Short mmCIF file of C-alpha atoms in Angstrom, two decimals:
data_model
loop_
_atom_site.label_atom_id
_atom_site.label_comp_id
_atom_site.label_asym_id
_atom_site.label_seq_id
_atom_site.Cartn_x
_atom_site.Cartn_y
_atom_site.Cartn_z
CA TYR X 1298 -123.66 -27.61 91.82
CA THR X 1299 -126.39 -29.64 90.12
CA ASN X 1300 -123.90 -31.26 87.75
CA ALA X 1301 -121.38 -31.92 90.50
CA THR X 1302 -123.66 -33.45 93.11
CA ILE X 1303 -125.93 -35.46 90.80
CA LEU X 1304 -124.28 -36.31 87.50
CA PHE X 1305 -120.88 -37.53 88.73
CA PRO X 1306 -122.19 -39.99 91.34
CA ALA X 1307 -125.10 -41.00 89.07
CA ALA X 1308 -122.75 -41.73 86.19
CA ALA X 1309 -120.73 -43.99 88.48
CA VAL X 1310 -123.70 -46.21 89.36
CA GLN X 1311 -126.15 -45.84 86.47
CA SER X 1312 -125.00 -49.12 84.91
CA THR X 1313 -124.57 -52.58 86.43
CA TYR X 1314 -122.73 -54.16 83.54
CA GLY X 1315 -119.18 -55.38 83.63
CA SER X 1316 -116.92 -58.17 82.37
CA ILE X 1317 -117.40 -61.36 84.40
CA TYR X 1318 -115.64 -63.80 82.05
CA SER X 1319 -112.96 -63.55 79.38
CA PHE X 1320 -110.88 -66.09 77.53
CA VAL X 1321 -108.70 -65.30 74.52
CA ASP X 1322 -106.68 -67.79 72.47
CA PRO X 1323 -103.39 -66.03 71.70
CA THR X 1324 -102.77 -68.24 68.65
CA GLY X 1325 -106.04 -67.28 66.99
CA ILE X 1326 -106.75 -70.91 66.11
CA GLY X 1327 -109.61 -71.37 68.53
CA ILE X 1328 -110.55 -71.74 72.17
CA ARG X 1329 -109.31 -74.99 73.68
CA ASN X 1330 -110.20 -76.94 76.76
CA ALA X 1331 -107.69 -77.71 79.47
CA ASP X 1332 -106.93 -81.11 77.80
CA GLY X 1333 -106.06 -79.40 74.49
CA THR X 1334 -109.25 -80.24 72.61
CA PHE X 1335 -111.30 -77.54 70.95
CA PHE X 1336 -114.11 -76.10 73.02
CA HIS X 1337 -117.71 -76.85 71.95
CA PRO X 1338 -120.90 -75.20 73.25
CA GLY X 1339 -122.33 -77.11 76.16
CA GLN X 1340 -118.96 -78.01 77.62
CA PRO X 1341 -117.67 -76.39 80.84
CA LEU X 1342 -115.97 -73.08 80.12
CA PRO X 1343 -112.17 -72.96 80.11
CA PRO X 1344 -110.57 -71.20 83.10
CA ASN X 1345 -111.49 -67.52 83.39
CA GLN X 1346 -108.57 -65.28 82.41
CA LEU X 1347 -109.97 -62.31 84.36
CA THR X 1348 -108.16 -61.84 87.65
CA ASN X 1349 -110.93 -59.69 89.20
CA PRO X 1350 -114.20 -60.62 87.53
CA GLY X 1351 -117.34 -58.78 88.47
CA VAL X 1352 -119.14 -55.48 88.15
CA PRO X 1353 -116.84 -52.43 88.45
CA ILE X 1354 -117.07 -50.66 91.80
CA PRO X 1355 -117.94 -46.93 91.58
CA THR X 1356 -115.31 -44.39 92.60
CA ASN X 1357 -117.85 -41.60 93.20
CA VAL X 1358 -120.33 -42.09 96.02
CA LEU X 1359 -123.06 -39.67 97.06
CA SER X 1360 -123.67 -39.17 100.77
CA PRO X 1361 -127.31 -39.05 101.96
CA ARG X 1362 -126.33 -35.79 103.68
CA THR X 1363 -126.09 -34.14 100.25
CA GLN X 1364 -129.75 -33.22 99.97
CA ASN X 1365 -129.93 -29.50 100.68
CA THR X 1366 -129.72 -26.81 98.04
CA PRO X 1367 -126.64 -24.58 98.53
CA TYR X 1368 -127.54 -21.10 99.68
CA SER X 1369 -125.97 -17.89 100.90
CA ASP X 1370 -126.98 -15.13 103.29
CA GLN X 1371 -125.73 -11.64 102.51
CA ALA X 1372 -125.88 -8.36 104.36
CA SER X 1373 -124.46 -5.11 103.04
CA ILE X 1374 -124.52 -1.42 103.81
CA GLY X 1375 -123.06 1.47 101.88
CA TYR X 1376 -122.85 5.24 101.78
CA SER X 1377 -121.98 7.58 98.90
CA TRP X 1378 -121.13 11.24 99.36
CA GLU X 1379 -120.73 13.87 96.67
CA ILE X 1380 -118.35 16.20 98.44
CA SER X 1381 -118.23 18.63 95.51
CA ASN X 1382 -118.97 18.71 91.79
CA SER X 1383 -115.54 17.22 91.17
CA LEU X 1384 -115.15 14.72 94.03
CA GLY X 1385 -117.25 11.83 95.26
CA VAL X 1386 -116.46 9.10 97.77
CA ASN X 1387 -118.17 5.89 98.82
CA ILE X 1388 -117.84 3.27 101.53
CA ASP X 1389 -119.40 -0.19 101.43
CA ALA X 1390 -119.36 -3.14 103.80
CA VAL X 1391 -120.58 -6.64 102.98
CA THR X 1392 -120.65 -10.01 104.67
CA THR X 1393 -121.71 -13.24 103.00
CA ARG X 1394 -122.22 -16.66 104.54
CA TYR X 1395 -122.32 -19.78 102.35
CA ARG X 1396 -123.89 -23.05 103.53
CA ASP X 1397 -124.52 -26.57 102.21
CA ILE X 1398 -121.83 -26.28 99.55
CA PRO X 1399 -121.20 -29.69 97.97
CA TYR X 1400 -117.66 -30.99 97.87
CA ARG X 1401 -115.91 -34.30 97.35
CA PHE X 1402 -112.94 -35.86 99.08
CA ARG X 1403 -111.03 -39.15 99.20
CA ALA X 1404 -113.00 -40.96 101.87
CA ASN X 1405 -111.37 -44.38 102.18
CA PRO X 1406 -108.56 -43.90 104.70
CA VAL X 1407 -106.67 -46.65 106.52
CA VAL X 1408 -108.26 -47.70 109.84
CA ASP X 1409 -106.94 -49.60 112.83
CA THR X 1410 -108.12 -53.04 111.69
CA ASN X 1411 -105.93 -55.02 114.09
CA GLY X 1412 -106.76 -52.88 117.12
CA SER X 1413 -103.15 -52.01 117.93
CA GLY X 1414 -103.86 -48.30 118.21
CA VAL X 1415 -101.25 -47.56 115.52
CA LEU X 1416 -102.23 -47.03 111.90
CA GLY X 1417 -100.48 -48.88 109.10
CA ASP X 1418 -98.91 -51.67 111.14
CA THR X 1419 -99.28 -55.46 111.15
CA VAL X 1420 -100.06 -57.39 114.33
CA GLY X 1421 -100.48 -61.17 114.47
CA GLY X 1422 -100.51 -61.34 110.71
CA VAL X 1423 -103.38 -58.85 110.50
CA LYS X 1424 -102.50 -55.71 108.55
CA ASP X 1425 -104.44 -52.49 108.87
CA SER X 1426 -106.74 -52.04 105.87
CA ARG X 1427 -108.80 -49.25 104.43
CA LEU X 1428 -112.19 -48.31 105.83
CA PHE X 1429 -113.89 -49.96 102.83
CA PRO X 1430 -111.50 -52.73 101.70
CA ARG X 1431 -113.33 -53.39 98.41
CA LEU X 1432 -113.24 -49.75 97.38
CA SER X 1433 -110.34 -47.91 95.80
CA ALA X 1434 -108.16 -45.51 97.77
CA ASN X 1435 -109.29 -42.85 95.29
CA THR X 1436 -112.99 -43.30 96.06
CA ARG X 1437 -114.59 -39.86 96.33
CA LEU X 1438 -117.43 -39.19 98.73
CA TRP X 1439 -119.74 -36.30 97.84
CA VAL X 1440 -121.22 -34.43 100.79
CA GLY X 1441 -123.15 -31.19 101.08
CA GLN X 1442 -121.62 -29.73 104.21
CA GLY X 1443 -119.24 -27.18 102.75
CA LYS X 1444 -119.08 -23.78 104.41
CA ALA X 1445 -117.50 -20.43 103.57
CA LYS X 1446 -117.64 -16.83 104.71
CA TYR X 1447 -116.61 -13.55 103.13
CA THR X 1448 -116.34 -10.19 104.87
CA GLY X 1449 -115.18 -7.06 103.09
CA LEU X 1450 -114.90 -3.29 103.43
CA ASN X 1451 -114.54 -1.18 100.28
CA LEU X 1452 -113.48 2.47 100.04
CA GLY X 1453 -113.65 4.35 96.76
CA PHE X 1454 -113.36 7.81 95.23
CA HIS X 1455 -113.99 9.48 91.88
CA ALA X 1456 -112.47 12.88 91.08
CA ARG X 1457 -112.21 15.32 88.16
CA VAL X 1458 -109.60 18.07 87.91
CA LEU X 1459 -109.98 21.03 85.52
CA ASN X 1460 -112.17 18.87 83.26
CA ARG X 1461 -109.00 17.34 81.85
CA ILE X 1462 -107.97 14.80 84.46
CA GLU X 1463 -110.31 12.10 85.73
CA THR X 1464 -109.22 9.67 88.44
CA GLN X 1465 -110.84 6.94 90.46
CA GLY X 1466 -109.63 4.41 92.96
CA PHE X 1467 -110.74 1.59 95.22
CA TYR X 1468 -109.33 -0.11 98.28
CA THR X 1469 -110.79 -3.36 99.66
CA LEU X 1470 -110.01 -4.96 103.00
CA SER X 1471 -111.43 -8.48 103.04
CA LYS X 1472 -111.28 -11.98 104.48
CA ALA X 1473 -112.55 -15.26 102.99
CA THR X 1474 -112.50 -18.54 104.91
CA GLY X 1475 -114.09 -21.99 104.62
CA ASN X 1476 -113.50 -25.70 104.25
CA VAL X 1477 -113.88 -25.74 100.45
CA LEU X 1478 -110.44 -24.26 100.05
CA GLN X 1479 -110.45 -23.96 96.26
CA GLY X 1480 -113.23 -21.37 96.51
CA ALA X 1481 -116.84 -20.99 97.57
CA ASP X 1482 -117.96 -21.86 94.03
CA GLU X 1483 -115.86 -25.05 93.77
CA PHE X 1484 -116.18 -28.65 94.95
CA ARG X 1485 -112.48 -29.52 95.07
CA PHE X 1486 -110.08 -28.93 97.91
CA TRP X 1487 -106.95 -28.46 95.83
CA ASP X 1488 -105.71 -27.70 92.35
CA SER X 1489 -102.17 -28.70 91.37
CA ASN X 1490 -102.05 -25.75 88.95
CA ILE X 1491 -102.37 -23.43 91.95
CA GLN X 1492 -100.22 -25.38 94.38
CA PRO X 1493 -97.80 -28.02 93.00
CA GLY X 1494 -97.25 -31.24 94.90
CA ILE X 1495 -100.69 -31.55 96.46
CA GLN X 1496 -102.87 -34.67 96.37
CA THR X 1497 -106.06 -33.63 94.60
CA ASN X 1498 -109.35 -34.03 96.49
CA ALA X 1499 -107.61 -35.25 99.66
CA SER X 1500 -108.79 -33.72 102.91
CA VAL X 1501 -106.27 -32.99 105.66
CA THR X 1502 -108.79 -34.68 107.99
CA PRO X 1503 -110.39 -37.55 105.98
CA TYR X 1504 -111.90 -39.04 109.15
CA ASP X 1505 -113.73 -35.78 109.88
CA PRO X 1506 -113.74 -33.27 107.00
CA GLN X 1507 -115.90 -30.92 109.10
CA SER X 1508 -113.19 -30.65 111.75
CA SER X 1509 -111.97 -27.16 112.59
CA THR X 1510 -108.55 -28.27 111.31
CA ALA X 1511 -110.02 -28.48 107.79
CA PHE X 1512 -111.06 -24.80 107.76
CA GLY X 1513 -108.76 -22.03 106.61
CA PRO X 1514 -108.43 -19.08 104.20
CA LEU X 1515 -109.68 -19.73 100.67
CA TYR X 1516 -107.17 -19.66 97.82
CA THR X 1517 -108.64 -16.34 96.66
CA ASP X 1518 -108.29 -14.72 100.09
CA THR X 1519 -106.38 -11.45 99.87
CA ARG X 1520 -106.41 -8.99 102.76
CA HIS X 1521 -105.77 -5.91 100.63
CA ARG X 1522 -106.75 -4.93 97.08
CA VAL X 1523 -106.03 -1.59 95.44
CA THR X 1524 -107.08 -0.29 92.02
CA LEU X 1525 -106.13 3.19 90.79
CA SER X 1526 -106.79 4.67 87.37
CA ALA X 1527 -106.36 8.07 85.73
CA LEU X 1528 -107.21 9.64 82.37
CA TYR X 1529 -105.62 12.88 81.11
CA ASN X 1530 -107.27 14.60 78.15
CA ALA X 1531 -104.22 16.51 76.97
CA PRO X 1532 -104.21 19.23 74.31
CA LEU X 1533 -103.88 18.42 70.60
CA GLY X 1534 -106.20 15.40 70.92
CA ILE X 1535 -103.74 13.40 73.00
CA ASN X 1536 -105.09 11.12 75.72
CA ILE X 1537 -102.94 9.48 78.39
CA SER X 1538 -104.40 6.87 80.73
CA GLY X 1539 -103.10 4.32 83.17
CA ILE X 1540 -104.34 1.74 85.63
CA LEU X 1541 -102.57 0.23 88.63
CA ARG X 1542 -103.75 -3.04 90.18
CA TYR X 1543 -102.40 -4.55 93.38
CA HIS X 1544 -103.41 -7.22 95.83
CA SER X 1545 -101.61 -8.70 98.80
CA ALA X 1546 -100.39 -12.30 98.88
CA THR X 1547 -102.76 -15.24 98.48
CA PRO X 1548 -102.39 -18.31 100.74
CA TYR X 1549 -101.07 -21.81 100.18
CA THR X 1550 -100.80 -24.86 102.41
CA ASP X 1551 -97.78 -25.93 104.44
CA PHE X 1552 -97.97 -29.74 104.33
CA ALA X 1553 -95.59 -32.53 105.22
CA GLY X 1554 -95.41 -34.00 101.71
CA LYS X 1555 -95.70 -37.55 103.06
CA ASP X 1556 -98.16 -39.76 104.91
CA VAL X 1557 -97.24 -38.84 108.49
CA ASN X 1558 -100.24 -40.36 110.27
CA LYS X 1559 -100.36 -43.50 108.04
CA ASP X 1560 -103.97 -42.93 107.00
CA GLY X 1561 -103.15 -43.79 103.39
CA TYR X 1562 -103.09 -40.20 102.11
CA ARG X 1563 -100.18 -37.79 101.98
CA MET X 1564 -102.08 -34.52 102.48
CA ASP X 1565 -100.99 -34.19 106.10
CA LEU X 1566 -100.26 -30.76 107.51
CA ALA X 1567 -96.67 -30.10 108.50
CA PRO X 1568 -95.87 -30.45 112.23
CA GLY X 1569 -97.21 -27.52 114.21
CA VAL X 1570 -99.50 -26.28 111.40
CA LYS X 1571 -103.08 -25.91 112.61
CA HIS X 1572 -105.04 -25.33 109.40
CA PRO X 1573 -104.70 -25.36 105.58
CA ASN X 1574 -103.48 -22.33 103.63
CA SER X 1575 -101.44 -21.04 106.53
CA LEU X 1576 -98.60 -19.70 104.33
CA ARG X 1577 -98.67 -16.64 102.11
CA ALA X 1578 -97.24 -16.53 98.59
CA SER X 1579 -96.32 -13.26 96.86
CA SER X 1580 -98.27 -10.09 96.22
CA PHE X 1581 -99.43 -9.07 92.73
CA SER X 1582 -99.03 -5.70 91.05
CA GLN X 1583 -99.35 -4.48 87.47
CA PHE X 1584 -99.30 -1.02 85.89
CA ASP X 1585 -100.71 -0.54 82.38
CA LEU X 1586 -100.24 2.64 80.32
CA ARG X 1587 -102.09 3.83 77.21
CA LEU X 1588 -101.31 6.76 74.89
CA SER X 1589 -103.49 7.82 71.98
CA LYS X 1590 -103.65 10.65 69.44
CA ALA X 1591 -106.82 11.48 67.52
CA PHE X 1592 -106.98 13.04 64.03
CA LYS X 1593 -110.26 14.45 62.71
CA PHE X 1594 -111.24 14.64 59.04
CA GLY X 1595 -114.40 16.53 58.18
CA GLY X 1596 -117.42 16.20 60.40
CA ASN X 1597 -117.72 12.59 61.56
CA TYR X 1598 -114.52 11.00 60.24
CA GLY X 1599 -111.38 10.40 62.25
CA VAL X 1600 -108.41 8.19 62.97
CA GLU X 1601 -106.93 7.44 66.38
CA LEU X 1602 -103.42 6.05 66.83
CA ILE X 1603 -103.07 3.95 69.98
CA GLY X 1604 -100.02 2.70 71.84
CA GLU X 1605 -100.34 0.48 74.94
CA VAL X 1606 -97.91 -1.15 77.34
CA PHE X 1607 -99.12 -3.80 79.80
CA ASN X 1608 -97.13 -4.48 82.96
CA LEU X 1609 -94.93 -1.48 82.24
CA LEU X 1610 -92.64 -2.17 85.21
CA ASN X 1611 -92.32 -5.83 84.18
CA GLU X 1612 -93.33 -7.22 87.58
CA LYS X 1613 -92.61 -10.97 87.86
CA ASN X 1614 -95.70 -11.71 89.99
CA PRO X 1615 -94.60 -15.20 91.12
CA THR X 1616 -97.31 -17.71 91.99
CA ALA X 1617 -97.98 -21.47 92.33
CA PHE X 1618 -95.78 -21.86 95.40
CA ASN X 1619 -94.79 -25.37 96.52
CA GLY X 1620 -95.81 -26.11 100.10
CA SER X 1621 -94.40 -29.63 100.40
CA ARG X 1622 -91.72 -29.91 103.11
CA THR X 1623 -90.14 -32.88 101.27
CA SER X 1624 -89.68 -30.93 98.03
CA ALA X 1625 -86.43 -29.19 97.11
CA SER X 1626 -88.56 -26.29 95.84
CA PHE X 1627 -90.45 -25.82 99.12
CA GLY X 1628 -91.60 -22.23 99.47
CA LYS X 1629 -90.64 -21.40 95.88
CA PRO X 1630 -92.90 -20.37 92.97
CA SER X 1631 -93.23 -22.25 89.69
CA ALA X 1632 -95.26 -19.77 87.62
CA PHE X 1633 -94.61 -16.15 86.69
CA ALA X 1634 -96.05 -13.31 84.63
CA GLY X 1635 -96.12 -14.31 80.98
CA ASP X 1636 -96.64 -18.03 81.66
CA ALA X 1637 -99.79 -19.77 80.46
CA GLY X 1638 -102.75 -18.86 82.64
CA GLN X 1639 -100.90 -15.97 84.29
CA GLY X 1640 -100.94 -12.22 83.72
CA GLU X 1641 -98.78 -10.48 81.15
CA GLN X 1642 -95.10 -9.86 81.32
CA ARG X 1643 -94.15 -6.49 79.81
CA LEU X 1644 -96.09 -6.36 76.56
CA GLY X 1645 -96.56 -3.52 74.08
CA GLN X 1646 -98.96 -3.15 71.19
CA LEU X 1647 -99.97 -0.58 68.59
CA GLY X 1648 -103.47 -0.03 67.29
CA LEU X 1649 -105.46 2.08 64.86
CA ARG X 1650 -109.10 3.08 65.32
CA VAL X 1651 -111.16 4.54 62.47
CA THR X 1652 -114.40 6.40 63.19
CA PHE X 1653 -117.02 7.36 60.60
#
């Protein structure tokens, strides 16, 4: 947060230098005056070849409202119960509220310059312009008004059977919402690697990024998570273990894919959609299996042969769904298990462990 809210805007304005004049003779012979004679110091400068001379205008601007340190309030309660020597259960509930999270967004939308009541039109030769005409459309405004909330309930157990089988499992029911949709530890709204076709750092409500329309589930929001694992200490030094991971679908945004309201940005929600991340992608599941056999030599020497298979059932686990209504791939994924940055497709490996 310190780097994001201070260094980026500071780097944009820490210098006041810029090119104000430039003239280059393409022949390399020398600079000439308008009448063809060679230029000499003391004479008026030849015409400036810069089309927009002056100091560069920053594209990162810090709002005076970004002055509070981000903080969170957390409340939790839990209970653990050892039902017997071989079975224990636990239940935990937690709620966390995040405030004053810094975020940035494109804050130079088109405004009704000509007073017609319609954005993007031209009346009497006057065309609607951006809120700050001298600034770029990509100008980012940094503010410290981001909010998020997480609420979760976790159930777990740990069991042993005949001193040979050990199992444990967890189930989490949770909900995460906010207006920093990338995550409560981020300052961007969107990431094209997560959702193709989006316009990075563009708010769905650039006139009022604190509007209720800008709040929705975070990208990491999953209602259900399940983790199950088991270890079997079989005879003859054979160990068999496995782990199953599952979570329900994560959200993505249903947007029009074009500038519907003519505000100069194309991150407009599709008609009838009330908040970002209203769609759900696909669930995730993966089962990993491990088999090992130990051989002992003497007192403290041994060799263990290991075989492992990740994603044994070869689940595709599609992700990076396209939410643009104008795209031919609307509602379709573009990344799968085995792709860069994703989980494994079915993958096996052999290993050898030596102990001494």
